[in-house]
Tab-separated table of C-alpha atoms and ligand atoms in Angstrom:
chain	number	residue	atom	x	y	z
A	1	UNK	CA	0.000	0.000	0.000
A	2	UNK	CA	1.388	3.421	-0.850
A	3	UNK	CA	1.053	6.286	1.621
A	4	UNK	CA	2.201	9.891	1.619
A	5	UNK	CA	5.337	10.739	3.587
A	6	UNK	CA	6.814	14.192	4.302
A	7	UNK	CA	10.332	14.370	2.921
A	8	UNK	CA	12.814	16.934	4.185
A	9	UNK	CA	13.988	18.479	0.908
A	10	UNK	CA	15.856	21.571	2.114
A	11	UNK	CA	17.070	23.420	5.183
A	12	UNK	CA	18.462	26.868	5.843
A	13	UNK	CA	19.555	29.049	8.728
A	14	UNK	CA	20.460	32.556	9.706
A	15	UNK	CA	22.446	33.752	12.698
A	16	UNK	CA	22.843	37.460	13.504
A	17	UNK	CA	26.350	38.812	12.865
A	18	UNK	CA	26.989	39.939	16.443
A	19	UNK	CA	28.601	37.310	18.680
A	20	UNK	CA	28.454	37.695	22.462
A	21	UNK	CA	31.107	35.647	24.268
A	22	UNK	CA	31.195	34.551	27.895
A	23	UNK	CA	33.977	37.068	28.461
A	24	UNK	CA	31.715	39.809	27.065
A	25	UNK	CA	29.023	38.702	29.538
A	26	UNK	CA	31.485	38.851	32.414
A	27	UNK	CA	31.739	42.606	31.693
A	28	UNK	CA	27.956	42.923	32.015
A	29	UNK	CA	27.066	40.763	35.069
A	30	UNK	CA	28.930	38.972	37.871
A	31	UNK	CA	29.853	35.802	35.952
A	32	UNK	CA	32.813	34.224	34.177
A	33	UNK	CA	33.645	31.886	31.304
A	34	UNK	CA	34.525	29.017	33.651
A	35	UNK	CA	31.106	29.080	35.420
A	36	UNK	CA	29.113	29.326	32.187
A	37	UNK	CA	31.199	26.714	30.322
A	38	UNK	CA	31.133	24.081	33.043
A	39	UNK	CA	27.434	24.511	33.936
A	40	UNK	CA	26.042	24.890	30.414
A	41	UNK	CA	28.670	24.139	27.731
A	42	UNK	CA	27.888	27.536	26.168
A	43	UNK	CA	30.845	29.602	24.926
A	44	UNK	CA	29.102	32.202	22.767
A	45	UNK	CA	25.747	33.123	21.285
A	46	UNK	CA	24.506	35.404	18.475
A	47	UNK	CA	22.539	38.557	19.259
A	48	UNK	CA	20.248	40.348	16.800
A	49	UNK	CA	21.198	43.896	15.868
A	50	UNK	CA	18.868	46.756	16.705
A	51	UNK	CA	16.019	46.593	14.219
A	52	UNK	CA	16.884	43.034	13.146
A	53	UNK	CA	13.606	41.194	13.676
A	54	UNK	CA	12.518	37.580	14.008
A	55	UNK	CA	10.949	37.919	10.546
A	56	UNK	CA	14.286	39.116	9.095
A	57	UNK	CA	16.151	36.080	10.464
A	58	UNK	CA	13.309	33.812	9.307
A	59	UNK	CA	13.369	35.312	5.823
A	60	UNK	CA	17.085	34.625	5.344
A	61	UNK	CA	16.736	31.078	6.708
A	62	UNK	CA	13.740	30.472	4.411
A	63	UNK	CA	15.584	31.740	1.316
A	64	UNK	CA	18.470	29.354	2.007
A	65	UNK	CA	16.071	26.424	2.538
A	66	UNK	CA	14.179	27.241	-0.679
A	67	UNK	CA	17.446	27.403	-2.593
A	68	UNK	CA	18.668	24.098	-1.131
A	69	UNK	CA	15.332	22.443	-1.896
A	70	UNK	CA	15.541	23.734	-5.467
A	71	UNK	CA	11.916	24.806	-5.479
A	72	UNK	CA	10.199	28.076	-6.345
A	73	UNK	CA	8.587	30.183	-3.599
A	74	UNK	CA	5.272	29.671	-5.418
A	75	UNK	CA	5.419	25.918	-4.753
A	76	UNK	CA	5.064	26.455	-0.995
A	77	UNK	CA	1.480	25.914	0.096
A	78	UNK	CA	1.755	26.277	3.863
A	79	UNK	CA	4.013	28.385	6.085
A	80	UNK	CA	4.298	27.939	9.840
A	81	UNK	CA	6.643	29.777	12.208
A	82	UNK	CA	7.420	28.446	15.681
A	83	UNK	CA	8.392	31.360	17.927
A	84	UNK	CA	7.786	33.048	21.280
A	85	UNK	CA	9.287	36.295	19.982
A	86	UNK	CA	7.237	37.126	16.899
A	87	UNK	CA	7.487	40.624	15.414
A	88	UNK	CA	3.955	41.689	16.296
A	89	UNK	CA	1.327	40.669	18.826
A	90	UNK	CA	-0.708	39.996	15.699
A	91	UNK	CA	-0.811	39.043	12.908
A	92	UNK	CA	1.477	36.040	12.774
A	93	UNK	CA	5.118	36.432	11.751
A	94	UNK	CA	4.302	33.732	9.178
A	95	UNK	CA	1.809	36.078	7.487
A	96	UNK	CA	4.444	38.829	7.267
A	97	UNK	CA	6.873	36.316	5.777
A	98	UNK	CA	4.337	35.046	3.248
A	99	UNK	CA	4.213	38.575	1.850
A	100	UNK	CA	8.005	39.037	1.986
A	101	UNK	CA	8.590	35.699	0.245
A	102	UNK	CA	5.902	36.410	-2.362
A	103	UNK	CA	4.006	33.193	-1.669
A	104	UNK	CA	0.980	32.556	-3.837
A	105	UNK	CA	-2.195	34.342	-2.668
A	106	UNK	CA	-4.251	32.287	-0.220
A	107	UNK	CA	-1.322	30.284	1.191
A	108	UNK	CA	-2.208	29.522	4.831
A	109	UNK	CA	0.186	31.115	7.325
A	110	UNK	CA	0.325	30.724	11.096
A	111	UNK	CA	2.610	30.910	14.125
A	112	UNK	CA	2.818	28.320	16.871
A	113	UNK	CA	3.897	29.056	20.443
A	114	UNK	CA	5.241	25.899	22.043
A	115	UNK	CA	8.479	27.499	23.277
A	116	UNK	CA	11.559	25.292	22.787
A	117	UNK	CA	9.386	22.447	21.424
A	118	UNK	CA	7.927	24.743	18.761
A	119	UNK	CA	9.727	23.213	15.790
A	120	UNK	CA	8.561	19.692	16.699
A	121	UNK	CA	4.995	20.964	17.162
A	122	UNK	CA	5.098	22.884	13.850
A	123	UNK	CA	6.578	19.906	12.004
A	124	UNK	CA	3.822	17.646	13.300
A	125	UNK	CA	1.153	20.074	12.071
A	126	UNK	CA	2.805	20.353	8.642
A	127	UNK	CA	3.355	16.572	8.433
A	128	UNK	CA	-0.285	15.837	9.229
A	129	UNK	CA	-1.466	18.285	6.545
A	130	UNK	CA	0.896	16.720	4.014
A	131	UNK	CA	-0.128	13.151	4.865
A	132	UNK	CA	-3.816	14.098	4.633
A	133	UNK	CA	-3.187	15.415	1.132
A	134	UNK	CA	-4.246	18.966	2.080
A	135	UNK	CA	-0.922	20.447	1.027
A	136	UNK	CA	2.126	19.260	-0.883
A	137	UNK	CA	4.929	21.526	0.291
A	138	UNK	CA	5.369	23.135	3.732
A	139	UNK	CA	7.865	25.715	4.952
A	140	UNK	CA	8.483	25.158	8.672
A	141	UNK	CA	10.523	27.760	10.537
A	142	UNK	CA	11.799	28.061	14.096
A	143	UNK	CA	12.988	31.596	14.855
A	144	UNK	CA	13.702	33.695	17.914
A	145	UNK	CA	15.059	37.014	19.094
A	146	UNK	CA	15.228	35.916	22.741
A	147	UNK	CA	17.667	38.764	23.466
A	148	UNK	CA	14.597	41.039	23.476
A	149	UNK	CA	13.007	39.182	26.427
A	150	UNK	CA	16.271	38.551	28.291
A	151	UNK	CA	16.955	40.494	31.471
A	152	UNK	CA	20.584	41.481	30.852
A	153	UNK	CA	21.038	42.213	34.567
A	154	UNK	CA	20.020	38.662	35.658
A	155	UNK	CA	23.044	36.350	35.571
A	156	UNK	CA	20.811	33.325	36.230
A	157	UNK	CA	19.231	33.596	32.787
A	158	UNK	CA	21.133	36.029	30.547
A	159	UNK	CA	24.046	33.636	30.000
A	160	UNK	CA	21.787	30.951	28.509
A	161	UNK	CA	20.008	32.386	25.486
A	162	UNK	CA	20.726	33.465	21.909
A	163	UNK	CA	19.031	34.565	18.673
A	164	UNK	CA	18.707	32.823	15.310
A	165	UNK	CA	16.431	31.095	12.819
A	166	UNK	CA	16.289	27.737	11.086
A	167	UNK	CA	13.998	26.644	8.251
A	168	UNK	CA	12.965	23.293	6.811
A	169	UNK	CA	10.949	22.403	3.739
A	170	UNK	CA	8.882	19.237	3.807
A	171	UNK	CA	7.311	17.852	0.640
A	172	UNK	CA	4.877	14.999	-0.073
A	173	UNK	CA	6.494	11.884	-1.564
A	174	UNK	CA	4.891	8.456	-1.897
A	175	UNK	CA	6.138	5.785	0.491
A	176	UNK	CA	5.275	2.155	1.138
A	177	UNK	CA	4.104	2.739	4.717
A	178	UNK	CA	6.887	0.568	6.138
A	179	UNK	CA	9.614	1.399	8.655
A	180	UNK	CA	12.102	1.433	5.761
A	181	UNK	CA	10.445	4.468	4.143
A	182	UNK	CA	12.270	7.753	3.800
A	183	UNK	CA	10.794	10.968	5.218
A	184	UNK	CA	9.149	11.721	8.542
A	185	UNK	CA	8.357	8.339	10.103
A	186	UNK	CA	6.962	9.601	13.404
A	187	UNK	CA	6.116	12.726	15.366
A	188	UNK	CA	4.868	12.883	18.952
A	189	UNK	CA	4.074	15.942	21.078
A	190	UNK	CA	3.145	16.449	24.728
A	191	UNK	CA	2.419	19.198	27.266
A	192	UNK	CA	1.896	19.501	31.020
A	193	UNK	CA	0.363	22.841	32.021
A	194	UNK	CA	0.916	21.993	35.706
A	195	UNK	CA	4.543	23.026	35.168
A	196	UNK	CA	3.572	26.376	33.655
A	197	UNK	CA	5.347	28.573	36.235
A	198	UNK	CA	8.723	26.792	36.096
A	199	UNK	CA	9.680	28.709	32.963
A	200	UNK	CA	7.678	31.706	31.820
A	201	UNK	CA	7.354	35.427	31.204
A	202	UNK	CA	5.407	37.153	34.002
A	203	UNK	CA	4.027	39.704	31.537
A	204	UNK	CA	1.828	39.466	28.470
A	205	UNK	CA	-0.621	41.383	26.329
A	206	UNK	CA	-3.596	40.413	28.453
A	207	UNK	CA	-1.778	40.981	31.755
A	208	UNK	CA	0.079	44.268	31.334
A	209	UNK	CA	0.560	44.817	27.589
A	210	UNK	CA	4.279	43.963	27.871
A	211	UNK	CA	6.406	41.047	26.658
A	212	UNK	CA	8.221	40.510	29.973
A	213	UNK	CA	11.489	38.761	30.773
A	214	UNK	CA	12.322	35.059	30.972
A	215	UNK	CA	11.905	33.615	34.503
A	216	UNK	CA	13.177	30.145	35.170
A	217	UNK	CA	13.509	27.588	37.943
A	218	UNK	CA	16.739	26.207	36.463
A	219	UNK	CA	17.124	23.144	38.686
A	220	UNK	CA	13.512	22.037	38.155
A	221	UNK	CA	13.755	22.583	34.379
A	222	UNK	CA	16.932	20.499	34.312
A	223	UNK	CA	15.266	17.636	36.212
A	224	UNK	CA	12.245	17.495	33.926
A	225	UNK	CA	14.162	18.178	30.685
A	226	UNK	CA	16.184	14.957	30.820
A	227	UNK	CA	13.320	12.389	31.042
A	228	UNK	CA	11.181	14.464	28.644
A	229	UNK	CA	13.877	14.534	25.966
A	230	UNK	CA	14.416	10.789	26.443
A	231	UNK	CA	10.674	10.111	26.152
A	232	UNK	CA	10.452	12.205	22.961
A	233	UNK	CA	12.977	9.909	21.265
A	234	UNK	CA	11.796	6.603	22.741
A	235	UNK	CA	8.107	7.126	21.983
A	236	UNK	CA	8.686	8.356	18.448
A	237	UNK	CA	11.064	5.450	17.783
A	238	UNK	CA	8.265	3.110	18.904
A	239	UNK	CA	5.805	4.743	16.490
A	240	UNK	CA	8.376	4.478	13.680
A	241	UNK	CA	9.014	0.814	14.511
A	242	UNK	CA	12.730	1.500	14.972
A	243	UNK	CA	15.176	1.206	17.854
A	244	UNK	CA	18.020	3.397	19.087
A	245	UNK	CA	20.506	1.184	17.195
A	246	UNK	CA	18.886	2.341	13.933
A	247	UNK	CA	19.619	6.002	14.726
A	248	UNK	CA	22.570	7.583	12.893
A	249	UNK	CA	22.166	11.061	14.425
A	250	UNK	CA	20.419	12.524	17.422
A	251	UNK	CA	19.490	16.223	17.290
A	252	UNK	CA	18.365	17.341	20.759
A	253	UNK	CA	17.041	20.751	21.731
A	254	UNK	CA	20.138	22.778	22.512
A	255	UNK	CA	19.615	24.140	26.029
A	256	UNK	CA	22.575	22.901	27.979
A	257	UNK	CA	25.426	20.450	27.300
A	258	UNK	CA	24.923	18.724	30.666
A	259	UNK	CA	21.283	18.021	29.775
A	260	UNK	CA	22.364	16.685	26.355
A	261	UNK	CA	25.064	14.469	27.947
A	262	UNK	CA	22.602	12.974	30.446
A	263	UNK	CA	19.998	12.305	27.742
A	264	UNK	CA	22.583	10.637	25.481
A	265	UNK	CA	23.654	8.374	28.361
A	266	UNK	CA	20.059	7.403	29.172
A	267	UNK	CA	19.327	6.711	25.480
A	268	UNK	CA	22.562	4.762	25.229
A	269	UNK	CA	23.670	6.723	22.175
A	270	UNK	CA	27.293	7.662	21.585
A	271	UNK	CA	28.027	11.423	21.834
A	272	UNK	CA	29.700	11.128	18.401
A	273	UNK	CA	26.207	10.694	16.961
A	274	UNK	CA	24.803	13.695	18.844
A	275	UNK	CA	24.657	17.098	17.163
A	276	UNK	CA	25.846	19.820	19.559
A	277	UNK	CA	25.543	23.499	18.656
A	278	UNK	CA	24.715	24.915	22.084
A	279	UNK	CA	28.404	25.832	22.511
A	280	UNK	CA	28.159	28.514	19.806
A	281	UNK	CA	24.393	29.163	19.576
A	282	UNK	CA	23.310	29.119	23.222
A	283	UNK	CA	19.658	28.226	23.707
A	284	UNK	CA	17.658	29.644	20.796
A	285	UNK	CA	14.348	28.024	21.847
A	286	UNK	CA	12.217	27.127	18.796
A	287	UNK	CA	15.137	27.877	16.458
A	288	UNK	CA	17.550	25.467	18.117
A	289	UNK	CA	16.627	22.245	16.286
A	290	UNK	CA	16.190	23.631	12.742
A	291	UNK	CA	19.395	25.638	13.236
A	292	UNK	CA	21.259	22.485	14.288
A	293	UNK	CA	19.787	20.533	11.365
A	294	UNK	CA	20.594	23.201	8.778
A	295	UNK	CA	24.101	23.812	10.078
A	296	UNK	CA	24.809	20.066	10.017
A	297	UNK	CA	23.506	19.748	6.437
A	298	UNK	CA	25.677	22.691	5.406
A	299	UNK	CA	28.698	21.001	7.043
A	300	UNK	CA	27.975	17.807	5.058
A	301	UNK	CA	27.389	15.667	8.174
A	302	UNK	CA	24.236	13.880	6.998
A	303	UNK	CA	23.973	11.416	4.129
A	304	UNK	CA	21.059	9.861	2.230
A	305	UNK	CA	19.418	7.073	4.230
A	306	UNK	CA	20.527	8.386	7.637
A	307	UNK	CA	17.974	8.079	10.437
A	308	UNK	CA	17.758	11.250	12.530
A	309	UNK	CA	16.077	11.263	15.948
A	310	UNK	CA	14.995	14.640	17.280
A	311	UNK	CA	13.575	15.665	20.654
A	312	UNK	CA	12.741	18.946	22.341
A	313	UNK	CA	11.495	20.233	25.678
A	314	UNK	CA	10.532	23.708	26.815
A	315	UNK	CA	8.214	26.097	28.582
A	316	UNK	CA	4.649	24.947	29.147
A	317	UNK	CA	6.071	22.418	29.801
A	318	UNK	CA	5.931	21.144	26.256
A	319	UNK	CA	7.988	18.323	24.806
A	320	UNK	CA	8.093	15.841	21.959
A	321	UNK	CA	10.120	14.010	19.377
A	322	UNK	CA	10.306	12.985	15.751
A	323	UNK	CA	12.076	10.432	13.557
A	324	UNK	CA	13.225	11.213	10.067
A	325	UNK	CA	14.943	9.064	7.450
A	326	UNK	CA	16.764	11.108	4.794
B	1	ACO	N1	27.573	33.116	36.877
B	1	ACO	C1	28.060	32.850	38.117
B	1	ACO	N2	27.305	32.371	39.113
B	1	ACO	C2	26.004	32.139	38.839
B	1	ACO	C3	25.442	32.404	37.593
B	1	ACO	C4	26.270	32.911	36.591
B	1	ACO	N3	25.827	33.191	35.361
B	1	ACO	N4	24.148	32.068	37.630
B	1	ACO	C5	23.886	31.611	38.845
B	1	ACO	N5	25.014	31.654	39.605
B	1	ACO	C6	25.214	31.267	40.969
B	1	ACO	C7	23.922	31.220	41.738
B	1	ACO	O1	23.582	32.510	42.200
B	1	ACO	C8	24.260	30.275	42.843
B	1	ACO	O2	24.988	30.985	43.804
B	1	ACO	P1	24.695	30.757	45.367
B	1	ACO	O3	24.998	29.312	45.609
B	1	ACO	O4	25.635	31.707	46.017
B	1	ACO	O5	23.250	31.079	45.547
B	1	ACO	C9	25.234	29.294	42.208
B	1	ACO	O6	25.710	29.937	41.014
B	1	ACO	C10	24.609	27.980	41.840
B	1	ACO	O7	23.410	28.242	41.149
B	1	ACO	P2	22.487	27.090	40.718
B	1	ACO	O8	21.233	27.669	40.151
B	1	ACO	O9	22.389	26.075	41.791
B	1	ACO	O10	23.336	26.463	39.527
B	1	ACO	P3	23.031	25.164	38.741
B	1	ACO	O11	24.138	24.227	38.909
B	1	ACO	O12	21.646	24.660	38.940
B	1	ACO	O13	23.128	25.699	37.251
B	1	ACO	C11	21.702	26.300	35.417
B	1	ACO	C12	22.214	26.691	36.784
B	1	ACO	C13	22.870	26.295	34.445
B	1	ACO	C14	20.670	27.312	34.971
B	1	ACO	C15	21.101	24.885	35.533
B	1	ACO	O14	20.137	24.835	36.551
B	1	ACO	C16	20.485	24.450	34.272
B	1	ACO	O15	21.172	24.179	33.312
B	1	ACO	N6	19.183	24.321	34.232
B	1	ACO	C17	18.479	23.978	33.032
B	1	ACO	C18	17.811	25.168	32.601
B	1	ACO	C19	17.947	25.454	31.157
B	1	ACO	O16	18.772	24.987	30.423
B	1	ACO	N7	17.047	26.295	30.775
B	1	ACO	C20	16.972	26.728	29.466
B	1	ACO	C21	15.611	27.006	29.111
B	1	ACO	S1	14.639	25.600	29.258
B	1	ACO	C22	14.862	24.688	27.974
B	1	ACO	O17	15.274	25.163	26.978
B	1	ACO	C23	14.534	23.272	28.117
């Protein structure tokens, strides 16, 4: 029996030019490279320039993905942007991008707010639409300018985050419906609103008309992040009918190297198979996974037939995973 699968046909990314190092941060708050490096694995992060918006980063990432996919903008029939730092309260950053990219009139455009799990959430939505035959080609973006909601006087949080955008294009291709198919083989998403106040912004349009700063219970987030990231991989592997031995690459949400190390140990996957970008990106929330994917493609790490496991966890709490065969 043939079924429709979503193939990843192109990726792209954009990082702002400005790099903020740990030494730079030590001039701003009471911290140092040794503390940040040993606790988080982060060495530097990119920071958007004044006036450089989430839509600008998304646009550049999208152009690169479109070029790599060798398609025309007009072939895209759905655009979805995962972000917690969209340009406007409304409409969606995706709608602004649809205009900037010159997508065909009527192309549906929406944002999704699932924090650091946003790209997995957005990919599941796009994948379901593709598999239902509602669309053929989807542009899925994860993009953030977290620097705008970072309290640069709070050393507990300001050392962790960065800005950037990653884009992926998924396209319908016929598969056999077996675990040997190429394309997205599984997606799985979760949330637990009980954990809402572990990681959040105290402000909001409805509360005080502000965006607010990131507040975080770091220890609690760490504790929950590890099993959630593990579950994202294990459950999506089950759906795909594969096991960890089948996985060539693991792309985790890039929050903290210690979290990534613990997850890799629990999954029993060698760190050589784990993509790590947190050292030079910091935590870019919804952008972290598509950025890591696109940067790895650009570096020639992946080859046809590779199985990539992905998992993410973030505010909400939200979490999830997906399995992709190239
Ligand atoms: N520089 C120097 N000292 C610092 C800094 C800093 N930047 N930040 C905190 N400290 C101090 C604290 O004030 C504390 O000092 P005290 O003992 O005198 O009170 C001490 O360092 C230890 O602080 P802890 O919070 O206990 O440090 P911990 O080992 O838990 O590490 C961290 C903090 C890195 C935030 C850790 O909890 C963590 O990685 N949590 C995961 C959170 C995360 O990654 N969040 C990202 C967003 S969520 C997501 O994307 C999934």
